[in-house]
Amino acid sequence: MLTLHPNILEKNGKREFAVLPYEEFEQLATALTDYEDLKDLQAAEQDEKDAPGVSLAQVRQELGI
């Protein structure tokens, strides 16, 4: 689990910005990239779910190996 320690900056009494220590920012950026990769993988798996497959034995036979 990622623990963040933001410093909240206000403008005119309203929360405007959140400032993170750089190390926490890097961890957050890595976690977001990993999440996006996972979502892309899940989408690709879903796209190929009903695609016809070819067994290894059939490929070997077709290639003569």
Tab-separated table of N, CA and C in Angstrom:
chain	number	residue	atom	x	y	z
A	1	MET	N	0.849	-1.180	0.000
A	1	MET	CA	0.000	0.000	0.000
A	1	MET	C	0.890	1.237	0.000
A	2	LEU	N	0.493	2.186	-0.755
A	2	LEU	CA	1.249	3.425	-0.899
A	2	LEU	C	0.756	4.439	0.124
A	3	THR	N	1.661	4.950	0.934
A	3	THR	CA	1.303	5.967	1.919
A	3	THR	C	1.816	7.314	1.427
A	4	LEU	N	0.914	8.273	1.339
A	4	LEU	CA	1.280	9.602	0.853
A	4	LEU	C	1.218	10.619	1.981
A	5	HIS	N	2.094	11.588	1.908
A	5	HIS	CA	2.151	12.673	2.891
A	5	HIS	C	2.087	14.002	2.139
A	6	PRO	N	0.896	14.351	1.626
A	6	PRO	CA	0.797	15.577	0.832
A	6	PRO	C	0.811	16.830	1.701
A	7	ASN	N	1.339	17.883	1.140
A	7	ASN	CA	1.260	19.205	1.738
A	7	ASN	C	0.234	19.965	0.896
A	8	ILE	N	-0.890	20.312	1.498
A	8	ILE	CA	-1.982	20.961	0.777
A	8	ILE	C	-1.777	22.472	0.784
A	9	LEU	N	-1.790	23.053	-0.410
A	9	LEU	CA	-1.660	24.500	-0.558
A	9	LEU	C	-3.026	25.072	-0.909
A	10	GLU	N	-3.349	26.176	-0.265
A	10	GLU	CA	-4.651	26.801	-0.483
A	10	GLU	C	-4.499	28.117	-1.229
A	11	LYS	N	-5.553	28.457	-1.942
A	11	LYS	CA	-5.623	29.735	-2.646
A	11	LYS	C	-7.012	30.288	-2.377
A	12	ASN	N	-7.044	31.462	-1.785
A	12	ASN	CA	-8.320	32.090	-1.417
A	12	ASN	C	-9.157	31.186	-0.518
A	13	GLY	N	-8.485	30.492	0.388
A	13	GLY	CA	-9.180	29.647	1.352
A	13	GLY	C	-9.653	28.309	0.815
A	14	LYS	N	-9.346	28.004	-0.439
A	14	LYS	CA	-9.753	26.727	-1.028
A	14	LYS	C	-8.519	25.901	-1.363
A	15	ARG	N	-8.642	24.609	-1.187
A	15	ARG	CA	-7.530	23.724	-1.530
A	15	ARG	C	-7.260	23.815	-3.026
A	16	GLU	N	-6.015	24.102	-3.368
A	16	GLU	CA	-5.659	24.335	-4.765
A	16	GLU	C	-4.647	23.313	-5.279
A	17	PHE	N	-3.656	22.962	-4.456
A	17	PHE	CA	-2.588	22.069	-4.892
A	17	PHE	C	-2.234	21.094	-3.781
A	18	ALA	N	-1.732	19.937	-4.194
A	18	ALA	CA	-1.167	18.970	-3.255
A	18	ALA	C	0.283	18.746	-3.671
A	19	VAL	N	1.198	18.965	-2.759
A	19	VAL	CA	2.621	18.803	-3.023
A	19	VAL	C	3.091	17.557	-2.284
A	20	LEU	N	3.767	16.669	-3.024
A	20	LEU	CA	4.268	15.425	-2.444
A	20	LEU	C	5.786	15.438	-2.398
A	21	PRO	N	6.371	14.733	-1.433
A	21	PRO	CA	7.809	14.505	-1.508
A	21	PRO	C	8.118	13.773	-2.822
A	22	TYR	N	9.261	14.068	-3.413
A	22	TYR	CA	9.571	13.528	-4.735
A	22	TYR	C	9.556	12.002	-4.751
A	23	GLU	N	10.065	11.379	-3.712
A	23	GLU	CA	10.083	9.912	-3.646
A	23	GLU	C	8.652	9.351	-3.700
A	24	GLU	N	7.735	9.988	-3.000
A	24	GLU	CA	6.340	9.544	-3.032
A	24	GLU	C	5.734	9.768	-4.417
A	25	PHE	N	6.096	10.864	-5.060
A	25	PHE	CA	5.626	11.122	-6.420
A	25	PHE	C	6.095	10.021	-7.363
A	26	GLU	N	7.373	9.634	-7.261
A	26	GLU	CA	7.900	8.565	-8.110
A	26	GLU	C	7.164	7.254	-7.862
A	27	GLN	N	6.897	6.931	-6.593
A	27	GLN	CA	6.169	5.706	-6.268
A	27	GLN	C	4.760	5.752	-6.850
A	28	LEU	N	4.119	6.889	-6.759
A	28	LEU	CA	2.768	7.055	-7.292
A	28	LEU	C	2.773	6.928	-8.816
A	29	ALA	N	3.743	7.544	-9.464
A	29	ALA	CA	3.844	7.461	-10.922
A	29	ALA	C	4.072	6.018	-11.363
A	30	THR	N	4.919	5.288	-10.656
A	30	THR	CA	5.168	3.881	-10.969
A	30	THR	C	3.909	3.050	-10.774
A	31	ALA	N	3.202	3.290	-9.683
A	31	ALA	CA	1.966	2.546	-9.410
A	31	ALA	C	0.922	2.816	-10.492
A	32	LEU	N	0.810	4.058	-10.934
A	32	LEU	CA	-0.149	4.389	-11.993
A	32	LEU	C	0.231	3.735	-13.320
A	33	THR	N	1.509	3.709	-13.628
A	33	THR	CA	1.974	3.051	-14.850
A	33	THR	C	1.673	1.560	-14.795
A	34	ASP	N	1.949	0.948	-13.641
A	34	ASP	CA	1.652	-0.477	-13.474
A	34	ASP	C	0.161	-0.743	-13.630
A	35	TYR	N	-0.669	0.119	-13.069
A	35	TYR	CA	-2.115	-0.032	-13.172
A	35	TYR	C	-2.569	0.075	-14.630
A	36	GLU	N	-2.029	1.058	-15.346
A	36	GLU	CA	-2.386	1.217	-16.759
A	36	GLU	C	-1.965	-0.009	-17.565
A	37	ASP	N	-0.773	-0.544	-17.274
A	37	ASP	CA	-0.305	-1.750	-17.957
A	37	ASP	C	-1.237	-2.926	-17.679
A	38	LEU	N	-1.676	-3.060	-16.437
A	38	LEU	CA	-2.592	-4.136	-16.069
A	38	LEU	C	-3.915	-3.995	-16.816
A	39	LYS	N	-4.445	-2.777	-16.874
A	39	LYS	CA	-5.704	-2.560	-17.595
A	39	LYS	C	-5.536	-2.870	-19.087
A	40	ASP	N	-4.402	-2.493	-19.673
A	40	ASP	CA	-4.137	-2.807	-21.081
A	40	ASP	C	-4.059	-4.316	-21.295
A	41	LEU	N	-3.392	-5.023	-20.387
A	41	LEU	CA	-3.285	-6.478	-20.478
A	41	LEU	C	-4.656	-7.126	-20.382
A	42	GLN	N	-5.472	-6.661	-19.439
A	42	GLN	CA	-6.816	-7.213	-19.289
A	42	GLN	C	-7.655	-6.965	-20.537
A	43	ALA	N	-7.521	-5.795	-21.130
A	43	ALA	CA	-8.266	-5.485	-22.352
A	43	ALA	C	-7.801	-6.374	-23.503
A	44	ALA	N	-6.492	-6.588	-23.612
A	44	ALA	CA	-5.963	-7.443	-24.672
A	44	ALA	C	-6.427	-8.883	-24.486
A	45	GLU	N	-6.423	-9.356	-23.244
A	45	GLU	CA	-6.901	-10.712	-22.973
A	45	GLU	C	-8.373	-10.838	-23.339
A	46	GLN	N	-9.157	-9.831	-23.038
A	46	GLN	CA	-10.583	-9.852	-23.364
A	46	GLN	C	-10.786	-9.853	-24.879
A	47	ASP	N	-9.984	-9.064	-25.593
A	47	ASP	CA	-10.088	-9.005	-27.052
A	47	ASP	C	-9.782	-10.357	-27.691
A	48	GLU	N	-8.845	-11.092	-27.102
A	48	GLU	CA	-8.405	-12.367	-27.666
A	48	GLU	C	-9.127	-13.569	-27.073
A	49	LYS	N	-10.079	-13.318	-26.189
A	49	LYS	CA	-10.751	-14.400	-25.467
A	49	LYS	C	-11.367	-15.430	-26.404
A	50	ASP	N	-12.014	-14.990	-27.442
A	50	ASP	CA	-12.702	-15.894	-28.355
A	50	ASP	C	-11.927	-16.147	-29.651
A	51	ALA	N	-10.688	-15.693	-29.698
A	51	ALA	CA	-9.887	-15.892	-30.902
A	51	ALA	C	-9.504	-17.369	-31.018
A	52	PRO	N	-9.520	-17.890	-32.233
A	52	PRO	CA	-9.133	-19.298	-32.399
A	52	PRO	C	-7.654	-19.478	-32.102
A	53	GLY	N	-7.344	-20.587	-31.490
A	53	GLY	CA	-5.955	-20.871	-31.141
A	53	GLY	C	-5.425	-22.033	-31.958
A	54	VAL	N	-4.117	-22.190	-31.933
A	54	VAL	CA	-3.457	-23.290	-32.622
A	54	VAL	C	-2.578	-23.985	-31.599
A	55	SER	N	-2.693	-25.293	-31.527
A	55	SER	CA	-1.894	-26.037	-30.554
A	55	SER	C	-0.439	-26.085	-30.993
A	56	LEU	N	0.436	-26.307	-30.027
A	56	LEU	CA	1.864	-26.429	-30.317
A	56	LEU	C	2.106	-27.621	-31.233
A	57	ALA	N	1.394	-28.706	-30.997
A	57	ALA	CA	1.547	-29.897	-31.842
A	57	ALA	C	1.196	-29.583	-33.296
A	58	GLN	N	0.143	-28.803	-33.500
A	58	GLN	CA	-0.258	-28.447	-34.861
A	58	GLN	C	0.789	-27.557	-35.521
A	59	VAL	N	1.341	-26.623	-34.777
A	59	VAL	CA	2.387	-25.747	-35.320
A	59	VAL	C	3.602	-26.574	-35.699
A	60	ARG	N	4.009	-27.493	-34.826
A	60	ARG	CA	5.159	-28.359	-35.131
A	60	ARG	C	4.903	-29.177	-36.390
A	61	GLN	N	3.704	-29.707	-36.506
A	61	GLN	CA	3.366	-30.511	-37.675
A	61	GLN	C	3.431	-29.661	-38.941
A	62	GLU	N	2.880	-28.459	-38.880
A	62	GLU	CA	2.886	-27.585	-40.051
A	62	GLU	C	4.296	-27.157	-40.435
A	63	LEU	N	5.168	-27.009	-39.440
A	63	LEU	CA	6.547	-26.597	-39.706
A	63	LEU	C	7.465	-27.783	-39.964
A	64	GLY	N	6.946	-28.972	-39.719
A	64	GLY	CA	7.747	-30.175	-39.932
A	64	GLY	C	8.855	-30.343	-38.915
A	65	ILE	N	8.600	-29.946	-37.693
A	65	ILE	CA	9.621	-30.112	-36.641
A	65	ILE	C	9.113	-30.995	-35.520
